[in-house]
Amino acid sequence: MASHVHVTAKGGAQSGASSSTLAYGALVLGWLVPGAGHFLVKRPIRGLLLFLAITTMFVLGVAMQGKLYSPNTGEILNILGFIGDLGSGLLYIVAKSLDYGHLAVQVATADYGTKFAVVAGLLNFIAAIDAHNIGIGRKA
Amino acid sequence: MTFAPSHFTAVLLFATFASVVFGITQRSTAAAMVKYGLYCFVLFVVAVVGAGWAMWLIRR
């Protein structure tokens, strides 16, 4: 009896550890690729919708000649803009490495494009945390 | 590739994408997600149109 309880407790601990790994994996993967965290926690439809919404928003932002912020230690709004952009994960990294995005806003809609890219990143932070919450069982 | 939407189109696009993410992340069931997403979309659009009219009135 005692050994059975011991085995059960050990199994529960292992299950908890793997659940925690899955949850943090969903958080990181969800940040790198929008919606991927939801695929990892077996919510593929939500993941697909999040991927489409966030990726399209980011791509449209770049297509609208929006600015992509670079790492900086200058104005607080520039720092926050960079943090927002970074939320898009690989989208931002790839776009920046391919030299997409303008350094300065030149047309009226480009300002909207800048906001689209930043907000896409912020929404992706929310989506990644949601995947984490599903992974730990806080949300269905 | 460039994309230059009108201001209103930009608003509709922004509201659509943000509402999809809000709906999925802030509710647990499919029905509640759709309902909350639509609610957010309407609020986004109404707020922007309202702000637009407010600016028009201030300008006069």
mmCIF file of C-alpha atoms in Angstrom:
data_model
loop_
_atom_site.group_PDB
_atom_site.id
_atom_site.type_symbol
_atom_site.label_atom_id
_atom_site.label_comp_id
_atom_site.label_asym_id
_atom_site.label_seq_id
_atom_site.Cartn_x
_atom_site.Cartn_y
_atom_site.Cartn_z
ATOM 1 C CA MET A 1 0.000 0.000 0.000
ATOM 2 C CA ALA A 2 2.724 2.367 1.042
ATOM 3 C CA SER A 3 4.784 1.554 -2.046
ATOM 4 C CA HIS A 4 1.690 2.085 -4.230
ATOM 5 C CA VAL A 5 1.175 5.526 -2.715
ATOM 6 C CA HIS A 6 4.844 6.276 -3.239
ATOM 7 C CA VAL A 7 4.654 5.240 -6.894
ATOM 8 C CA THR A 8 1.492 7.294 -7.418
ATOM 9 C CA ALA A 9 3.052 10.359 -5.838
ATOM 10 C CA LYS A 10 6.152 9.933 -7.966
ATOM 11 C CA GLY A 11 4.015 9.538 -11.086
ATOM 12 C CA GLY A 12 2.075 12.686 -10.142
ATOM 13 C CA ALA A 13 5.297 14.627 -9.697
ATOM 14 C CA GLN A 14 6.562 13.484 -13.108
ATOM 15 C CA SER A 15 3.222 14.368 -14.668
ATOM 16 C CA GLY A 16 3.344 17.796 -13.036
ATOM 17 C CA ALA A 17 6.882 18.373 -14.293
ATOM 18 C CA SER A 18 5.971 17.401 -17.870
ATOM 19 C CA SER A 19 2.853 19.592 -17.672
ATOM 20 C CA SER A 20 5.003 22.505 -16.532
ATOM 21 C CA THR A 21 7.483 21.871 -19.351
ATOM 22 C CA LEU A 22 4.608 21.784 -21.831
ATOM 23 C CA ALA A 23 3.187 25.025 -20.448
ATOM 24 C CA TYR A 24 6.512 26.872 -20.683
ATOM 25 C CA GLY A 25 7.136 25.323 -24.098
ATOM 26 C CA ALA A 26 3.763 26.687 -25.227
ATOM 27 C CA LEU A 27 4.720 30.114 -23.862
ATOM 28 C CA VAL A 28 8.042 30.274 -25.714
ATOM 29 C CA LEU A 29 6.796 28.641 -28.921
ATOM 30 C CA GLY A 30 3.694 30.841 -28.872
ATOM 31 C CA TRP A 31 5.918 33.894 -28.664
ATOM 32 C CA LEU A 32 8.223 32.734 -31.480
ATOM 33 C CA VAL A 33 5.414 31.705 -33.854
ATOM 34 C CA PRO A 34 1.960 33.246 -33.290
ATOM 35 C CA GLY A 35 -0.571 30.536 -32.409
ATOM 36 C CA ALA A 36 2.000 27.729 -32.194
ATOM 37 C CA GLY A 37 1.610 27.543 -28.418
ATOM 38 C CA HIS A 38 -2.054 26.686 -28.869
ATOM 39 C CA PHE A 39 -1.140 23.900 -31.278
ATOM 40 C CA LEU A 40 1.215 22.532 -28.614
ATOM 41 C CA VAL A 41 -1.556 22.446 -25.991
ATOM 42 C CA LYS A 42 -3.930 20.824 -28.507
ATOM 43 C CA ARG A 43 -6.086 23.818 -29.437
ATOM 44 C CA PRO A 44 -5.363 23.868 -33.198
ATOM 45 C CA ILE A 45 -8.345 25.938 -34.333
ATOM 46 C CA ARG A 46 -7.579 28.684 -31.838
ATOM 47 C CA GLY A 47 -3.932 28.477 -32.872
ATOM 48 C CA LEU A 48 -4.779 28.806 -36.556
ATOM 49 C CA LEU A 49 -7.042 31.812 -35.971
ATOM 50 C CA LEU A 50 -4.420 33.501 -33.796
ATOM 51 C CA PHE A 51 -1.724 32.801 -36.368
ATOM 52 C CA LEU A 52 -3.823 34.296 -39.166
ATOM 53 C CA ALA A 53 -4.882 37.367 -37.174
ATOM 54 C CA ILE A 54 -1.467 38.249 -35.724
ATOM 55 C CA THR A 55 0.604 37.400 -38.788
ATOM 56 C CA THR A 56 -1.725 39.269 -41.148
ATOM 57 C CA MET A 57 -1.700 42.286 -38.847
ATOM 58 C CA PHE A 58 2.102 42.329 -38.711
ATOM 59 C CA VAL A 59 2.499 41.809 -42.482
ATOM 60 C CA LEU A 60 -0.028 44.561 -43.245
ATOM 61 C CA GLY A 61 1.821 46.859 -40.855
ATOM 62 C CA VAL A 62 5.047 46.303 -42.766
ATOM 63 C CA ALA A 63 3.213 46.606 -46.118
ATOM 64 C CA MET A 64 1.807 49.956 -44.976
ATOM 65 C CA GLN A 65 5.439 51.125 -44.747
ATOM 66 C CA GLY A 66 5.332 51.129 -40.979
ATOM 67 C CA LYS A 67 8.436 51.577 -38.893
ATOM 68 C CA LEU A 68 10.043 48.571 -37.204
ATOM 69 C CA TYR A 69 11.823 49.670 -34.052
ATOM 70 C CA SER A 70 15.402 48.603 -33.381
ATOM 71 C CA PRO A 71 16.898 47.850 -29.962
ATOM 72 C CA ASN A 72 17.587 51.209 -28.379
ATOM 73 C CA THR A 73 18.139 53.013 -25.099
ATOM 74 C CA GLY A 74 16.782 56.385 -26.184
ATOM 75 C CA GLU A 75 13.257 57.738 -25.829
ATOM 76 C CA ILE A 76 10.902 55.677 -23.671
ATOM 77 C CA LEU A 77 8.361 55.454 -26.503
ATOM 78 C CA ASN A 78 11.041 54.016 -28.808
ATOM 79 C CA ILE A 79 11.991 51.441 -26.165
ATOM 80 C CA LEU A 80 8.334 50.470 -25.672
ATOM 81 C CA GLY A 81 7.850 50.337 -29.449
ATOM 82 C CA PHE A 82 10.756 47.911 -29.708
ATOM 83 C CA ILE A 83 9.312 45.735 -26.930
ATOM 84 C CA GLY A 84 5.967 45.708 -28.751
ATOM 85 C CA ASP A 85 7.578 44.782 -32.072
ATOM 86 C CA LEU A 86 9.637 42.066 -30.395
ATOM 87 C CA GLY A 87 6.398 40.433 -29.254
ATOM 88 C CA SER A 88 5.890 39.143 -32.788
ATOM 89 C CA GLY A 89 8.853 36.802 -32.251
ATOM 90 C CA LEU A 90 10.262 35.303 -35.428
ATOM 91 C CA LEU A 91 8.120 37.582 -37.597
ATOM 92 C CA TYR A 92 9.988 40.588 -36.234
ATOM 93 C CA ILE A 93 13.380 38.877 -36.343
ATOM 94 C CA VAL A 94 12.911 37.750 -39.956
ATOM 95 C CA ALA A 95 11.459 41.099 -41.076
ATOM 96 C CA LYS A 96 14.308 42.989 -39.430
ATOM 97 C CA SER A 97 16.965 40.679 -40.855
ATOM 98 C CA LEU A 98 15.469 41.103 -44.347
ATOM 99 C CA ASP A 99 15.552 44.865 -43.798
ATOM 100 C CA TYR A 100 11.783 45.324 -44.011
ATOM 101 C CA GLY A 101 10.141 48.257 -42.291
ATOM 102 C CA HIS A 102 11.001 51.906 -42.677
ATOM 103 C CA LEU A 103 13.228 53.880 -40.347
ATOM 104 C CA ALA A 104 10.988 56.951 -40.479
ATOM 105 C CA VAL A 105 7.300 57.412 -41.141
ATOM 106 C CA GLN A 106 6.947 59.007 -44.576
ATOM 107 C CA VAL A 107 3.260 58.704 -45.523
ATOM 108 C CA ALA A 108 0.056 59.078 -43.476
ATOM 109 C CA THR A 109 -0.846 55.395 -43.453
ATOM 110 C CA ALA A 110 2.698 54.436 -42.429
ATOM 111 C CA ASP A 111 1.910 55.660 -38.918
ATOM 112 C CA TYR A 112 -0.957 53.178 -38.838
ATOM 113 C CA GLY A 113 1.434 50.526 -40.134
ATOM 114 C CA THR A 114 3.789 51.186 -37.228
ATOM 115 C CA LYS A 115 0.897 50.717 -34.799
ATOM 116 C CA PHE A 116 -0.253 47.562 -36.565
ATOM 117 C CA ALA A 117 3.198 45.991 -36.119
ATOM 118 C CA VAL A 118 3.493 47.019 -32.462
ATOM 119 C CA VAL A 119 -0.040 45.898 -31.578
ATOM 120 C CA ALA A 120 0.465 42.580 -33.411
ATOM 121 C CA GLY A 121 3.408 41.958 -31.082
ATOM 122 C CA LEU A 122 1.435 42.922 -27.980
ATOM 123 C CA LEU A 123 -1.461 40.684 -29.035
ATOM 124 C CA ASN A 124 1.027 37.860 -29.520
ATOM 125 C CA PHE A 125 2.219 38.299 -25.923
ATOM 126 C CA ILE A 126 -1.411 37.858 -24.810
ATOM 127 C CA ALA A 127 -1.818 34.798 -27.049
ATOM 128 C CA ALA A 128 1.386 33.177 -25.743
ATOM 129 C CA ILE A 129 0.320 33.726 -22.118
ATOM 130 C CA ASP A 130 -3.091 32.276 -22.967
ATOM 131 C CA ALA A 131 -1.388 29.135 -24.311
ATOM 132 C CA HIS A 132 0.599 28.937 -21.075
ATOM 133 C CA ASN A 133 -2.599 29.236 -19.030
ATOM 134 C CA ILE A 134 -4.152 26.396 -21.016
ATOM 135 C CA GLY A 135 -0.987 24.346 -20.478
ATOM 136 C CA ILE A 136 -1.121 24.708 -16.684
ATOM 137 C CA GLY A 137 -4.872 24.047 -16.617
ATOM 138 C CA ARG A 138 -5.938 27.525 -15.530
ATOM 139 C CA LYS A 139 -8.077 27.859 -18.658
ATOM 140 C CA ALA A 140 -10.060 25.290 -20.652
ATOM 141 C CA MET B 1 4.683 45.307 -51.617
ATOM 142 C CA THR B 2 2.840 48.342 -50.369
ATOM 143 C CA PHE B 3 -0.617 48.706 -48.938
ATOM 144 C CA ALA B 4 -2.307 52.068 -48.473
ATOM 145 C CA PRO B 5 -5.807 51.606 -47.058
ATOM 146 C CA SER B 6 -8.198 54.420 -46.256
ATOM 147 C CA HIS B 7 -8.408 55.458 -42.614
ATOM 148 C CA PHE B 8 -11.698 53.648 -42.163
ATOM 149 C CA THR B 9 -10.422 50.449 -43.779
ATOM 150 C CA ALA B 10 -7.426 50.561 -41.442
ATOM 151 C CA VAL B 11 -9.811 50.876 -38.490
ATOM 152 C CA LEU B 12 -11.886 47.904 -39.654
ATOM 153 C CA LEU B 13 -8.790 45.757 -40.153
ATOM 154 C CA PHE B 14 -7.354 46.717 -36.775
ATOM 155 C CA ALA B 15 -10.674 46.050 -35.035
ATOM 156 C CA THR B 16 -11.054 42.672 -36.755
ATOM 157 C CA PHE B 17 -7.625 41.309 -35.847
ATOM 158 C CA ALA B 18 -7.625 42.663 -32.306
ATOM 159 C CA SER B 19 -11.155 41.346 -31.698
ATOM 160 C CA VAL B 20 -10.215 37.847 -32.885
ATOM 161 C CA VAL B 21 -7.328 37.713 -30.427
ATOM 162 C CA PHE B 22 -9.335 39.242 -27.569
ATOM 163 C CA GLY B 23 -12.222 36.839 -28.160
ATOM 164 C CA ILE B 24 -10.016 33.746 -28.155
ATOM 165 C CA THR B 25 -7.822 34.719 -25.236
ATOM 166 C CA GLN B 26 -10.355 36.288 -22.887
ATOM 167 C CA ARG B 27 -13.107 33.642 -22.972
ATOM 168 C CA SER B 28 -13.164 29.865 -22.550
ATOM 169 C CA THR B 29 -16.027 28.531 -24.665
ATOM 170 C CA ALA B 30 -16.513 28.914 -28.407
ATOM 171 C CA ALA B 31 -19.866 30.703 -28.088
ATOM 172 C CA ALA B 32 -18.498 33.139 -25.511
ATOM 173 C CA MET B 33 -15.429 33.790 -27.706
ATOM 174 C CA VAL B 34 -17.574 34.719 -30.711
ATOM 175 C CA LYS B 35 -19.848 36.897 -28.588
ATOM 176 C CA TYR B 36 -16.969 38.731 -26.903
ATOM 177 C CA GLY B 37 -15.101 39.119 -30.208
ATOM 178 C CA LEU B 38 -18.128 40.750 -31.813
ATOM 179 C CA TYR B 39 -18.600 42.943 -28.750
ATOM 180 C CA CYS B 40 -14.976 44.139 -28.958
ATOM 181 C CA PHE B 41 -15.267 44.756 -32.704
ATOM 182 C CA VAL B 42 -18.363 46.907 -32.263
ATOM 183 C CA LEU B 43 -16.746 48.819 -29.399
ATOM 184 C CA PHE B 44 -13.592 49.497 -31.451
ATOM 185 C CA VAL B 45 -15.553 50.801 -34.437
ATOM 186 C CA VAL B 46 -18.062 52.825 -32.382
ATOM 187 C CA ALA B 47 -15.240 54.367 -30.323
ATOM 188 C CA VAL B 48 -13.315 55.416 -33.441
ATOM 189 C CA VAL B 49 -16.370 56.841 -35.199
ATOM 190 C CA GLY B 50 -17.341 58.625 -31.961
ATOM 191 C CA ALA B 51 -13.840 60.055 -31.556
ATOM 192 C CA GLY B 52 -13.926 61.159 -35.191
ATOM 193 C CA TRP B 53 -17.178 63.055 -34.702
ATOM 194 C CA ALA B 54 -15.839 64.560 -31.445
ATOM 195 C CA MET B 55 -12.795 65.886 -33.291
ATOM 196 C CA TRP B 56 -15.058 67.274 -36.025
ATOM 197 C CA LEU B 57 -17.088 69.144 -33.388
ATOM 198 C CA ILE B 58 -13.982 70.460 -31.601
ATOM 199 C CA ARG B 59 -12.631 71.755 -34.891
ATOM 200 C CA ARG B 60 -15.757 73.923 -35.421
#
